[in-house]
Short mmCIF file of C-alpha atoms in Angstrom, two decimals:
data_model
loop_
_atom_site.label_atom_id
_atom_site.label_comp_id
_atom_site.label_asym_id
_atom_site.label_seq_id
_atom_site.Cartn_x
_atom_site.Cartn_y
_atom_site.Cartn_z
CA UNK O 1 111.77 87.64 93.78
CA UNK O 2 112.29 86.66 97.39
CA UNK O 3 109.63 86.95 100.11
CA UNK O 4 110.42 86.10 103.71
CA UNK O 5 107.13 84.09 104.00
CA UNK O 6 107.54 82.16 100.55
CA UNK O 7 111.32 82.03 99.77
CA UNK O 8 112.73 82.38 96.29
CA UNK O 9 110.13 82.72 93.39
CA UNK O 10 110.41 82.93 89.76
CA UNK O 11 107.30 84.28 88.21
CA UNK O 12 106.12 85.18 84.61
CA UNK O 13 104.59 88.57 84.94
CA UNK O 14 102.36 89.93 82.12
CA UNK O 15 101.20 93.56 81.59
CA UNK O 16 102.66 97.06 80.84
CA UNK O 17 103.68 100.39 81.69
CA UNK O 18 102.81 104.03 80.56
CA UNK O 19 105.08 106.85 80.25
CA UNK O 20 104.27 110.52 79.70
CA UNK O 21 106.92 112.61 77.89
CA UNK O 22 107.50 115.81 79.65
CA UNK O 23 110.10 117.43 77.39
CA UNK O 24 112.27 116.59 74.54
CA UNK O 25 115.27 118.09 72.61
CA UNK O 26 118.05 116.65 70.66
CA UNK O 27 120.14 115.66 73.66
CA UNK O 28 117.51 114.31 76.05
CA UNK O 29 113.78 113.18 76.49
CA UNK O 30 112.51 113.43 79.82
CA UNK O 31 109.43 111.46 80.86
CA UNK O 32 107.22 110.70 83.87
CA UNK O 33 106.69 107.12 84.74
CA UNK O 34 102.90 107.12 84.94
CA UNK O 35 101.78 103.84 85.53
CA UNK O 36 103.14 100.15 85.73
CA UNK O 37 100.83 97.25 86.25
CA UNK O 38 101.99 93.52 85.76
CA UNK O 39 100.55 90.32 87.17
CA UNK O 40 101.80 86.89 87.62
CA UNK O 41 99.28 84.10 88.03
CA UNK O 42 100.56 80.93 89.86
CA UNK O 43 97.52 78.85 88.27
CA UNK O 44 96.53 80.44 85.08
CA UNK O 45 94.30 77.56 84.10
CA UNK O 46 92.07 77.51 87.30
CA UNK O 47 90.39 80.84 87.83
CA UNK O 48 89.20 79.93 91.34
CA UNK O 49 92.34 78.75 92.95
CA UNK O 50 96.05 79.84 93.28
CA UNK O 51 97.55 83.08 94.04
CA UNK O 52 97.82 86.28 92.11
CA UNK O 53 100.88 88.56 92.44
CA UNK O 54 100.39 92.11 91.31
CA UNK O 55 103.28 94.39 90.95
CA UNK O 56 102.40 98.09 90.16
CA UNK O 57 103.86 101.58 90.36
CA UNK O 58 103.20 103.37 93.61
CA UNK O 59 101.91 106.87 94.06
CA UNK O 60 105.03 109.03 94.90
CA UNK O 61 104.95 112.86 94.38
CA UNK O 62 108.80 113.01 94.56
CA UNK O 63 109.48 110.45 92.03
CA UNK O 64 112.60 111.19 89.80
CA UNK O 65 111.80 111.76 86.33
CA UNK O 66 112.90 109.06 83.59
CA UNK O 67 115.17 109.89 80.80
CA UNK O 68 116.31 108.77 77.40
CA UNK O 69 119.55 110.60 76.45
CA UNK O 70 121.32 111.02 73.33
CA UNK O 71 123.85 108.07 73.99
CA UNK O 72 120.61 105.96 73.70
CA UNK O 73 120.43 105.11 77.47
CA UNK O 74 116.92 104.76 78.89
CA UNK O 75 116.50 104.96 82.71
CA UNK O 76 113.09 104.36 84.03
CA UNK O 77 112.36 105.20 87.71
CA UNK O 78 109.50 104.14 89.87
CA UNK O 79 108.17 103.21 93.44
CA UNK O 80 106.69 99.81 93.51
CA UNK O 81 103.90 98.07 95.41
CA UNK O 82 103.25 94.24 95.37
CA UNK O 83 99.90 92.87 96.20
CA UNK O 84 99.51 89.08 96.67
CA UNK O 85 95.71 88.02 96.36
CA UNK O 86 93.90 84.63 97.04
CA UNK O 87 92.07 84.09 93.71
CA UNK O 88 89.33 81.96 95.53
CA UNK O 89 88.40 84.45 97.87
CA UNK O 90 89.77 87.83 96.35
CA UNK O 91 91.25 88.41 99.85
CA UNK O 92 94.56 90.45 99.87
CA UNK O 93 97.02 88.13 101.75
CA UNK O 94 99.74 90.52 101.67
CA UNK O 95 100.70 94.12 100.75
CA UNK O 96 104.11 95.34 100.19
CA UNK O 97 106.01 98.47 99.14
CA UNK O 98 109.40 99.76 98.51
CA UNK O 99 110.58 102.28 101.23
CA UNK O 100 109.46 105.85 100.89
CA UNK O 101 112.00 107.74 98.70
CA UNK O 102 113.38 104.44 97.23
CA UNK O 103 112.94 103.83 93.59
CA UNK O 104 113.52 100.89 91.10
CA UNK O 105 115.47 101.75 88.29
CA UNK O 106 114.97 99.81 85.01
CA UNK O 107 117.63 100.62 82.31
CA UNK O 108 118.20 99.88 78.54
CA UNK O 109 121.35 100.58 76.66
CA UNK O 110 121.42 101.02 72.94
CA UNK O 111 117.95 102.00 72.48
CA UNK O 112 117.14 102.18 68.66
CA UNK O 113 113.64 103.44 68.47
CA UNK O 114 111.27 105.27 70.65
CA UNK O 115 108.55 104.38 71.37
CA UNK O 116 110.07 101.05 72.20
CA UNK O 117 110.29 97.99 70.18
CA UNK O 118 111.29 94.77 71.66
CA UNK O 119 113.50 96.63 74.10
CA UNK O 120 114.98 94.77 77.03
CA UNK O 121 114.95 96.90 80.34
CA UNK O 122 116.77 95.39 83.37
CA UNK O 123 116.19 96.27 87.06
CA UNK O 124 119.59 97.84 88.12
CA UNK O 125 119.67 96.87 91.78
CA UNK O 126 117.58 94.70 94.13
CA UNK O 127 114.64 96.47 95.59
CA UNK O 128 113.52 95.64 99.16
CA UNK O 129 109.87 95.43 100.09
CA UNK O 130 108.26 96.24 103.37
CA UNK O 131 104.72 95.46 104.71
CA UNK O 132 102.09 98.31 104.41
CA UNK O 133 99.81 98.80 107.30
CA UNK O 134 95.93 99.17 106.92
CA UNK O 135 96.46 103.05 107.08
CA UNK O 136 98.94 102.88 104.24
CA UNK O 137 102.04 103.45 106.18
CA UNK O 138 105.20 101.62 104.98
CA UNK O 139 106.63 99.52 107.95
CA UNK O 140 110.48 99.88 107.28
CA UNK O 141 111.62 98.30 110.41
CA UNK O 142 111.55 94.79 108.94
CA UNK O 143 112.37 93.71 105.21
CA UNK O 144 109.64 91.22 103.99
CA UNK O 145 110.86 90.63 100.70
CA UNK O 146 113.40 91.62 97.81
CA UNK O 147 112.94 91.90 94.11
CA UNK O 148 116.24 90.70 93.00
CA UNK O 149 115.74 90.83 89.37
CA UNK O 150 113.10 91.92 86.80
CA UNK O 151 113.69 92.04 83.08
CA UNK O 152 111.17 93.66 80.89
CA UNK O 153 110.50 93.47 77.01
CA UNK O 154 109.05 96.64 76.11
CA UNK O 155 106.89 97.37 72.93
CA UNK O 156 104.63 100.16 71.96
CA UNK O 157 100.97 99.21 72.04
CA UNK O 158 99.21 99.80 68.65
#
């Protein structure tokens, strides 16, 4: 991840995502990406200091459906928001979002089981982030950061 104000960062996110199956047949399973929420804590051993990075799926009415096809290729699509919070004060330092109509695509090849078990999903292309104004409008005039890579190990919660 690169943020204009912070430079390159490598963060260890923890959390998960939820999919809702919409339709399924022998050739294709179509899913709606319901929720993604992962967090990276810059100082996990000190609860009252440091910064919390929260990456989540954004509300998007026109988000494309995700698919698992018969050739075992899984493609998940979601709009993203990034919130950076000062842990000591709880204050939001920065709130960013992907541009309207732009979606992160996580992909896995050779999916052997569904629900997923130790499946690696990889971000297919870098995603640009833009500041979100107080009224919720994404300010696309100036890029404020880029998510250059995002690998996910997915497992079903039991």
